[in-house]
XYZ file of C-alpha atoms in Angstrom:
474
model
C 102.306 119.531 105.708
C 98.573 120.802 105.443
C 97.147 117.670 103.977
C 94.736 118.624 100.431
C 90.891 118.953 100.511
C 90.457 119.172 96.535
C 91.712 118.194 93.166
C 92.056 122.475 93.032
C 94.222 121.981 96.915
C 96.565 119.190 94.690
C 97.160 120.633 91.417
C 98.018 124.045 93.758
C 100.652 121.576 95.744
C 101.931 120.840 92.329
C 102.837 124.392 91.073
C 104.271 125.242 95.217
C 106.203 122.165 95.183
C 107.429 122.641 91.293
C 106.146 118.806 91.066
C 107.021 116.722 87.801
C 105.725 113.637 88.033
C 102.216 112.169 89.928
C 102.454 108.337 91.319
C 99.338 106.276 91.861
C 99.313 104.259 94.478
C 97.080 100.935 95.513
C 97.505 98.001 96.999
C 97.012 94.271 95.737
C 95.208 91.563 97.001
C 97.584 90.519 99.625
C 98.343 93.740 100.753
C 102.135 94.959 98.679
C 101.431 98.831 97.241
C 101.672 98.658 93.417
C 102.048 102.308 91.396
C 102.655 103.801 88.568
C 103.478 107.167 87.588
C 102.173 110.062 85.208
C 103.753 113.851 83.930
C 102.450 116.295 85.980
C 101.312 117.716 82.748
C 98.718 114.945 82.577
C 96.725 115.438 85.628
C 93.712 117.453 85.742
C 90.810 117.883 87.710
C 88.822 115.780 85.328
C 91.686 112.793 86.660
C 89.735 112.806 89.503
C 86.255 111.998 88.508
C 87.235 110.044 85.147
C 90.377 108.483 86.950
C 93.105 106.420 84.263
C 93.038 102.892 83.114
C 95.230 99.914 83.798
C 95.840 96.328 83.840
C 93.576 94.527 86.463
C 94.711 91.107 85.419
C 98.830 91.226 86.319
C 97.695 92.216 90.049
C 97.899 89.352 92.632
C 94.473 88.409 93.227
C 92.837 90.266 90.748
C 91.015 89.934 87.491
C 91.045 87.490 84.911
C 92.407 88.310 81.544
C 89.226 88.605 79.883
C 88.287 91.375 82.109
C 91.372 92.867 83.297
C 90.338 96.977 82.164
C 90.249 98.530 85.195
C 90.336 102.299 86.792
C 92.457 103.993 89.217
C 90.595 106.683 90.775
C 93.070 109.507 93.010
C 91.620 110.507 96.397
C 93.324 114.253 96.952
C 92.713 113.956 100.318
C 95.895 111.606 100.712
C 98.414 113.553 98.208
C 101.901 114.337 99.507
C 105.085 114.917 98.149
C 108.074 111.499 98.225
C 110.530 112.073 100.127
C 112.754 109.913 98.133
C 112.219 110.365 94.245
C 115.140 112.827 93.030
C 112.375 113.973 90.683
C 110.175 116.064 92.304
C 106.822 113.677 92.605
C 103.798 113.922 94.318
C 102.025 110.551 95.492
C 98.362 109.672 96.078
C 96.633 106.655 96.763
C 93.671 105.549 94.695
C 90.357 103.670 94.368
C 89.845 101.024 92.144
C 86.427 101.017 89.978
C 85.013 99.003 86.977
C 85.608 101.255 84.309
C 82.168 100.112 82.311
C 79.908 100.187 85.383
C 81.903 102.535 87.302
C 81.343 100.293 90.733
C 84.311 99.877 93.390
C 85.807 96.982 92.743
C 84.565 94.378 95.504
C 88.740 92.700 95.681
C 90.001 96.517 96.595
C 90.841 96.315 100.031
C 90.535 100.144 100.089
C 87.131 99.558 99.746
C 86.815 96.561 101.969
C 87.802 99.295 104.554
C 85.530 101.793 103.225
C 82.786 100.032 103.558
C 82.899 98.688 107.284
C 83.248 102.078 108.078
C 79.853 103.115 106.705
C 78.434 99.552 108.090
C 79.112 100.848 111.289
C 77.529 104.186 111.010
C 74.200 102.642 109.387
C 74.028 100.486 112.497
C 73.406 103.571 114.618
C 76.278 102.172 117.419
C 78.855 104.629 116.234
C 80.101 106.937 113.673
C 83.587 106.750 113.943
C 86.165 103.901 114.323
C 89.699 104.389 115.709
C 92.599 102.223 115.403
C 96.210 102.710 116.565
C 98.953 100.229 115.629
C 101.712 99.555 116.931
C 103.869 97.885 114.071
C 107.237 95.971 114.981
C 110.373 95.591 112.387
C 113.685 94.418 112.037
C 116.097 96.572 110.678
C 119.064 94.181 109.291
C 122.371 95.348 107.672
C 122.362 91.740 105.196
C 119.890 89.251 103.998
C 120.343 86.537 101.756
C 117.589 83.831 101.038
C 117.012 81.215 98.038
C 115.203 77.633 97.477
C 115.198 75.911 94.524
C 114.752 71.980 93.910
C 118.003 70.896 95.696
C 118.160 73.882 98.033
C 117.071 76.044 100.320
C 118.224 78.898 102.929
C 118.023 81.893 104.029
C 120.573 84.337 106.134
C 120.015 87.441 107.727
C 122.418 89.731 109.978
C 122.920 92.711 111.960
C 125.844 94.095 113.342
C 123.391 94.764 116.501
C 123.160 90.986 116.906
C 123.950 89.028 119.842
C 125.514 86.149 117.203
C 127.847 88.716 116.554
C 129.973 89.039 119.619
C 132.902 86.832 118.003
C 132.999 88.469 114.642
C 136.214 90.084 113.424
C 134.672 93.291 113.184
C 138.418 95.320 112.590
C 137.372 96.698 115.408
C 134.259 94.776 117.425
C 133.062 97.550 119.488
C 130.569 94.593 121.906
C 127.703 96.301 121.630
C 125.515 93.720 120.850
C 122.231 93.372 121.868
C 121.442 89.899 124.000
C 118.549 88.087 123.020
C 115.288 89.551 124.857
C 117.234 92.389 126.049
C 116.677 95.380 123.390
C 114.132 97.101 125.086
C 115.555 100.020 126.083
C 118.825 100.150 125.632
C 120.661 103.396 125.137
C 123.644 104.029 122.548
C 125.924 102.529 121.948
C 124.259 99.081 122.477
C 121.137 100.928 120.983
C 122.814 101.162 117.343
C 120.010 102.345 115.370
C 119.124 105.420 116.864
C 120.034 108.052 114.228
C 118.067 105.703 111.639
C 115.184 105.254 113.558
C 114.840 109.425 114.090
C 115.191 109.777 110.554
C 112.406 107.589 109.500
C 110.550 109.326 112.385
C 111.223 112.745 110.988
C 110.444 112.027 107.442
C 106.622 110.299 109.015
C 105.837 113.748 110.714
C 107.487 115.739 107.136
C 104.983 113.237 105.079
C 102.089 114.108 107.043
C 102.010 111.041 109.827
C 101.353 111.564 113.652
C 103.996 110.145 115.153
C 103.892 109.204 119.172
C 106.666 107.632 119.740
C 110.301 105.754 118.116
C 111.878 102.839 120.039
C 113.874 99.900 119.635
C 111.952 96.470 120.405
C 113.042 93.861 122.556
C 114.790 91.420 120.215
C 118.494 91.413 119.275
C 119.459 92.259 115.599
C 117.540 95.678 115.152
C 114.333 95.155 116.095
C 112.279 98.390 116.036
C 108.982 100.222 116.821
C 107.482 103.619 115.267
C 104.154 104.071 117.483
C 101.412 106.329 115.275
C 98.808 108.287 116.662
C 95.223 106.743 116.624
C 93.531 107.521 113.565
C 89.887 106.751 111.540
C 90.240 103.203 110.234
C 90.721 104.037 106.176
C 92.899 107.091 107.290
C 95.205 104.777 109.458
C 95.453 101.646 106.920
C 96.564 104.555 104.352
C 99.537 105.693 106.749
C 100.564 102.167 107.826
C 101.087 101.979 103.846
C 103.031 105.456 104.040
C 104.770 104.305 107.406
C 106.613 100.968 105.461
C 107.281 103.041 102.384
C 109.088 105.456 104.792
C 110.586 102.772 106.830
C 111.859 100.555 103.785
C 113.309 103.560 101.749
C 115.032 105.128 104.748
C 116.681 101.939 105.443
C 117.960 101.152 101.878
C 119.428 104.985 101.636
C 121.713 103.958 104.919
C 122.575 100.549 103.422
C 120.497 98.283 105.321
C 117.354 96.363 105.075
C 114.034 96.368 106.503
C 111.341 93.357 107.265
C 108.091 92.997 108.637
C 107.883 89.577 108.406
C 106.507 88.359 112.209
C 109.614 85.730 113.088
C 113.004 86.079 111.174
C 114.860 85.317 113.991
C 115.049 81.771 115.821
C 114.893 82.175 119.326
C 113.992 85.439 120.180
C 110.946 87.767 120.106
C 108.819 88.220 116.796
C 107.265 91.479 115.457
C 103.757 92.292 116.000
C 101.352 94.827 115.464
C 99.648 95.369 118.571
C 96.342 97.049 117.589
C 94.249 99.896 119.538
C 90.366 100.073 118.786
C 87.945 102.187 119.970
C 84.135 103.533 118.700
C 83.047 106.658 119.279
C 79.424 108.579 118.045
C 79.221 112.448 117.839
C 83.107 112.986 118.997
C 81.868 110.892 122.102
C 84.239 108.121 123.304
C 81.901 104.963 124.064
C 84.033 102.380 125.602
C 84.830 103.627 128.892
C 82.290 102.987 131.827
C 81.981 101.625 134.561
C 82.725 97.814 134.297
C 86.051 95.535 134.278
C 89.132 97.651 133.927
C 86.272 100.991 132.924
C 85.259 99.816 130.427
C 81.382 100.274 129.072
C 79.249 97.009 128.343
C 79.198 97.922 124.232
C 83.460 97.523 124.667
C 83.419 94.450 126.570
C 80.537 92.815 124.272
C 82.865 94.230 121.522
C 85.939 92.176 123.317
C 83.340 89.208 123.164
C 82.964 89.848 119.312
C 86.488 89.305 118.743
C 87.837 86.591 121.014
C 84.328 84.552 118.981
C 85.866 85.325 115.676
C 88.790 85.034 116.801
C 90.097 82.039 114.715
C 89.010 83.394 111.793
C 89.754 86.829 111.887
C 93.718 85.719 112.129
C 93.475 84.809 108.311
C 93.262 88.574 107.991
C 95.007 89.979 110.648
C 98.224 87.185 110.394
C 97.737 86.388 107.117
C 101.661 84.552 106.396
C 102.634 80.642 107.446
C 105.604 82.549 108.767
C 102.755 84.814 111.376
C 102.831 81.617 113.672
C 105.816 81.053 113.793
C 105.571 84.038 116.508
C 102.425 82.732 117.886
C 103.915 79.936 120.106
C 103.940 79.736 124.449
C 106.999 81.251 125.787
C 107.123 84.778 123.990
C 105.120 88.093 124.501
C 102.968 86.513 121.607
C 99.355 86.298 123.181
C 98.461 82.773 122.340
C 95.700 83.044 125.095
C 92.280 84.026 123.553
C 91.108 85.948 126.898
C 91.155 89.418 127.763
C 92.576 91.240 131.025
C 93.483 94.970 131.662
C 96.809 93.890 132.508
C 97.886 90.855 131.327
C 100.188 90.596 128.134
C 99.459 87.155 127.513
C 96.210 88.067 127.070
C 94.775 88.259 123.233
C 92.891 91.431 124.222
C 94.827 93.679 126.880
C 92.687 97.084 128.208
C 95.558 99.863 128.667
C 95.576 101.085 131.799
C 97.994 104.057 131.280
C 95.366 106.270 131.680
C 91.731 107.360 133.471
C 90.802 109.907 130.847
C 87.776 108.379 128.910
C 89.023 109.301 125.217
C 91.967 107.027 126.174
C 89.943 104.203 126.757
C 90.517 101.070 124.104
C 90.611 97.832 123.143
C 93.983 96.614 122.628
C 93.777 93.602 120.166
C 97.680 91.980 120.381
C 97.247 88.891 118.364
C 98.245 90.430 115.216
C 101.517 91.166 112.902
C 102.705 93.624 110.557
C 102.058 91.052 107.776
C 98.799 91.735 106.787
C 96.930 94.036 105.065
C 95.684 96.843 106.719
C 92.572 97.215 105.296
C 91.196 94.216 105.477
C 92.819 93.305 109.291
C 91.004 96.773 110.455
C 87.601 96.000 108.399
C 87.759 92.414 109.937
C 88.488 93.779 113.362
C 85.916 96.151 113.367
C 83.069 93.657 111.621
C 83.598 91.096 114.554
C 83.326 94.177 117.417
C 80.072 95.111 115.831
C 78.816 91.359 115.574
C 80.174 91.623 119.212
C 78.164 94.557 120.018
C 74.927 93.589 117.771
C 74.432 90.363 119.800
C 75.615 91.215 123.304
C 78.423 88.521 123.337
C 79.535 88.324 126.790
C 83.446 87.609 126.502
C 83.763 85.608 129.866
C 85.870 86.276 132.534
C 88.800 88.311 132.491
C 92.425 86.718 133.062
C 93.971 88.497 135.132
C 96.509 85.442 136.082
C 99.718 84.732 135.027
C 99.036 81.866 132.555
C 102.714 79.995 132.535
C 101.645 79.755 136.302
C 98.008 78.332 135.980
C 97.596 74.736 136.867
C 97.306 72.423 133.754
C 93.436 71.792 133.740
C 93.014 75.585 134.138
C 94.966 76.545 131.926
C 94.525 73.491 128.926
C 90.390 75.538 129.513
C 91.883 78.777 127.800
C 91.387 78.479 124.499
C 94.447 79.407 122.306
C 95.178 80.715 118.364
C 95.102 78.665 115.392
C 98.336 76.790 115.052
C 98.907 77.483 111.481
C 97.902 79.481 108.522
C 95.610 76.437 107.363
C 93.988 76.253 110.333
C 93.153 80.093 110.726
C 91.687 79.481 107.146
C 89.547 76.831 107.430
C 88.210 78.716 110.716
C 87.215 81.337 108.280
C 86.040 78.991 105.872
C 83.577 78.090 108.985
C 82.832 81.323 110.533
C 82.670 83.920 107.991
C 79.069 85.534 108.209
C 79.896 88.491 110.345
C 81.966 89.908 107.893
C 79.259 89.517 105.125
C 76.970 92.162 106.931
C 76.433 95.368 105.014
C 78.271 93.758 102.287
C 81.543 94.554 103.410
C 83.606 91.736 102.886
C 81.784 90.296 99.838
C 81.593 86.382 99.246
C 84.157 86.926 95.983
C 86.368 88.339 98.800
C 86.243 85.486 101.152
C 86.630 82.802 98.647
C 89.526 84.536 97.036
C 91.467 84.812 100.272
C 91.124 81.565 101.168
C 91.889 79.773 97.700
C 94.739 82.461 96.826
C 96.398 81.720 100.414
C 95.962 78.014 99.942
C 97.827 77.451 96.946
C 100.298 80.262 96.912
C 101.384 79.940 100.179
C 100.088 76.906 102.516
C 100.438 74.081 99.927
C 103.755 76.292 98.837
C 105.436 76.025 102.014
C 104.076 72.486 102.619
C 105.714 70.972 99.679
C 108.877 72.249 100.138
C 112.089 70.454 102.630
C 112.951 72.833 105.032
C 116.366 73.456 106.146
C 115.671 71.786 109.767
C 114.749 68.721 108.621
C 118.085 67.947 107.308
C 119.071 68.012 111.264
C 116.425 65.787 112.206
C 116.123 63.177 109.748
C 119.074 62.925 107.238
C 120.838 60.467 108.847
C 117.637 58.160 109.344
C-alpha cells in the first residue's frame, strides 16, 4: 500500500477504499496508543491544519484539569486502512498542539522524537537517524492476574509450554517447547507458525517492512517479527502499528499477546534489541576502519551510550518488571561494554555483513516496554553527546564474561538493578537530553515523579506472591 503524501492523497484513499469512519491515533505519556474516531463525513482538508479538540487532562501524564483543551493534529503521511474494524476505517496518527498557542505539546512523545531528529541535523554530524528493532513477545493461549488487599497472583499459559507436558490435553500431542530451546524449532514443536505469518502478512498489507518472522528462544510462545531499519519518527510510528497488528491478530485466534520483558520464571525474557546508525547525504557514517569497521564518530557514539547508560534505561526499560530480565545468566546484556561479537555485551557491532550501509550499532539492553519515541530520542541524544565530546568507550570485550576471573570481571560495570535505580541515574545525569530542547525539563521531571509513584512505590508496597514461600512460616 502506496503510503499518502497529502490531506488530497487521504481523502482520495477514503473514496478508493469506500472508508466510513477516520481513527486518531496518539500515544500517552507512558507509551499505550489512545484514539478516537470521527465519520468520514467530518474530515476535510482544513482537519489537517485546524486539527480537532479533546481532553488533555484524562491522558496518563498529561494536563491538569484546568488546562486540559488540547488538539489532535493528523499527519497524512501515516494514514492506512485497519485491518480489523468490520467498518471500513482508515487510521492516522497525530500531533498534539496547544490549541491557544498552537505549540507542540512538550509531554508528546511524538514530538520528543521529532525533535532529536532535527537536533541532530542542526549539529551538522548527520541528517538522518536509523533505527531497527528487534521486538520480542509472548504469545499465550490464557492469562489470569489480580491483587487486591488480601491477594495477589497472576497465571499465564500456553499450550507450547514446557509445564505442559503432563496436562490431559484429550489428546497431548508433546510438542512442547523445553525451556531455552525455542529457537528454531520447526512444526509441530513450533506451534505458532500460521499465527505468526498472519501477523507478518497483515505488517507488509499495512504498509510495514518486514525482514523476518521467528519464534524466540523461550518456551510458551515466545516470538520475534524483525522490521526493516527505518528514520527514527517513521520507525517509533510502526513499532506502534507492529503491536496493534500483533495484539489484534492474536485475540482474532483466541489467544493473547504481551510485551512485558519477563512473564515467565526461569527462562529467557523479551527484548528489543535495537539497531542505530547516522548517516549525512544518503552516506552511511559508521563504518571505517577501526574495531570491528567501525568509524571513530560510531565508536565515540558507543562511548555516548555506555556513559548514559544508567540513565537512558529509565527510557528504554521503563517497567519494575524490565529487570526482572536484566539479571547474569540469560542473553540479557547486563555488561555495559561493547564487542562485535559478544552477546553479553550492552552494545554488540553485527558482523553479518562487510557492506558499509550495513554497518550499526546494536544497542541490546532494551525491552519492548517502553515507548518508542522517547527510547529512540534518548538513544540518539546520548550518541550525539557521544559524538559531540569524543567519548572514547574503552576497550572492547571480546571475552566470554561468565568465564572472566572475579576482579576482572567485578571491573565491568553492569545495569541498574531496578527501576528506582535507573531513575535516580537520570535524576543525576540528565543534561544530554536537554540539548536542542528535546527532552524538555517538564519531560524529565514528569517521568521520573509519574514512574515513582505509579509504579516503583506501587510495586514496593505491595506482598508479593514469593514471599509467602520465604517467610510465612517465620
Amino acid at each position: 500500500m502506496t503510503s499518502p503524501k497529502s490531506a488530497k492523497d487521504v481523502l482520495r484513499m477514503c473514496r478508493e477504499h469506500d472508508v466510513k469512519a477516520i481513527d486518531f491515533r496518539f500515544m500517552d505519556f507512558p507509551g499505550l496508543w489512545q484514539h478516537f474516531t470521527i465519520p468520514v463525513k467530518r474530515l476535510s482538508e482544513d482537519t489537517f491544519e485546524d486539527g480537532l479538540g479533546f481532553d488533555g487532562s484524562s491522558i496518563r501524564g498529561w494536563q491538569a484539569i484546568n488546562e486540559s483543551d488540547m488538539l489532535v493534529v493528523p499527519q497524512a503521511d501515516t494514514a492506512f486502512i485497519d485491518p480489523f474494524c468490520e467498518l471500513p476505517t482508515l487510521v492516522m496518527i497525530c500531533n498534539i498542539q496547544d490549541p491557544i498557542t498552537r505549540e507542540d505539546y512538550s509531554r508528546d512523545p511524538r514530538n520528543v522524537a521529532r525533535k532529536s531528529v532535527n537536533y541532530l541535523n542542526s549539529t551538522g554530524i548527520a541528517d538522518t537517524a536509523f533505527f531497527g528493532p528487534e521486538a520480542e513477545f509472548f504469545i499465550f493461549d490464557d492469562v489470569r492476574f489480580d491483587q487486591a488487599a488480601q491477594h495477589g497472583f497472576y497465571y499465564v499459559d500456553s499450550v507450547e509450554g514446557e509445564w505442559n507436558r503432563g496436562r490431559v490435553e484429550n489428546p497431548n500431542l508433546g510438542n512442547k517447547i523445553r525451556h531455552k530451546e525455542g529457537y528454531f524449532p520447526v512444526p509441530p514443536a513450533d506451534q505458532l507458525m500460521d499465527i505468526r505469518n498472519e501477523m507478518m502478512q497483515t505488517m507488509i498489507d499495512c504498509g510495514l517492512d518486514v525482514e523476518c518472522q521467528h519464534h524466540e528462544v523461550a518456551t510458551g510462545g515466545q516470538a520475534e517479527i524483525d522490521l526493516k531499519y527505518d528514520k527514527l519518527v517513521k520507525m517509533a510510528d510502526d513499532m506502534l502499528i507492529y503491536k496493534y497488528i500483533v495484539k489484534n491478530v492474536a485475540k482474532k485466534h483466541g489467544k493473547t499477546v504481551t510485551f512485558m520483558p519477563k512473564p515467565v520464571f526461569s527462562d529467557n525474557g523479551s527484548g528489543m534489541h535495537t539497531h542505530i546508525s547516522f548517516w549525512k547525504d544518503g552516506n552511511p557514517l559508521f563504518a571505517g576502519n577501526g574495531y570491528a569497521g567501525l568509524s571513530d564518530m560510531a565508536l565515540h557514539a558507543i562511548g555516548g551510550i555506555l556513559k548514559h547508560a544508567n540513565s537512558l534505561l529509565a527510557f528504554t526499560n521503563p517497567t519494575t518488571n524490565s529487570y526482572k530480565r536484566l539479571v547474569p545468566g540469560y542473553e540479557a546484556p547486563v555488561n555495559l561494554a561493547y564487542s562485535q561479537r559478544n552477546r553479553s555485551a550492552a552494545c554488540r557491532i553485527p558482523m553479518y555483513s562487510s557492506d558499509p550501509k550495513t554497518k550499526r550499532i546494536e544497542f541490546r539492553c532494551p525491552d519492548p516496554s517502553c515507548n518508542p519515541y522517547l527510547a529512540f530520542a534518548a538513544l540518539s541524544m546520548a550518541a550525539i553527546d557521544g559524538i559531540q565530546n569524543k567519548i572514547d568507550p574503552g576497550d572492547p570485550l571480546d571475552k566470554d564474561i561468565y568465564d572472566l576471573p572475579p576482579e576482572e570481571a567485578a571491573a565491568v560495570k553492569k545495569t541498574p538493578a531496578s527501576l528506582d535505580a535507573a531513575l535516580t541515574a537520570l535524576q543525576m545525569d540528565h543534561e544530554y537530553l536537554l540539548k536542542g530542547d528535546v527532552f524538555t525539563q517538564d519531560v524529565i521531571d514528569t517521568w521520573i515523579h509519574y514512574k515513582r509513584i505509579n509504579e516503583v512505590d506501587a510495586v514496593r508496597m505491595r506482598p508479593h506472591p514469593y514471599e509467602f514461600c520465604l517467610y510465612y512460616d517465620i
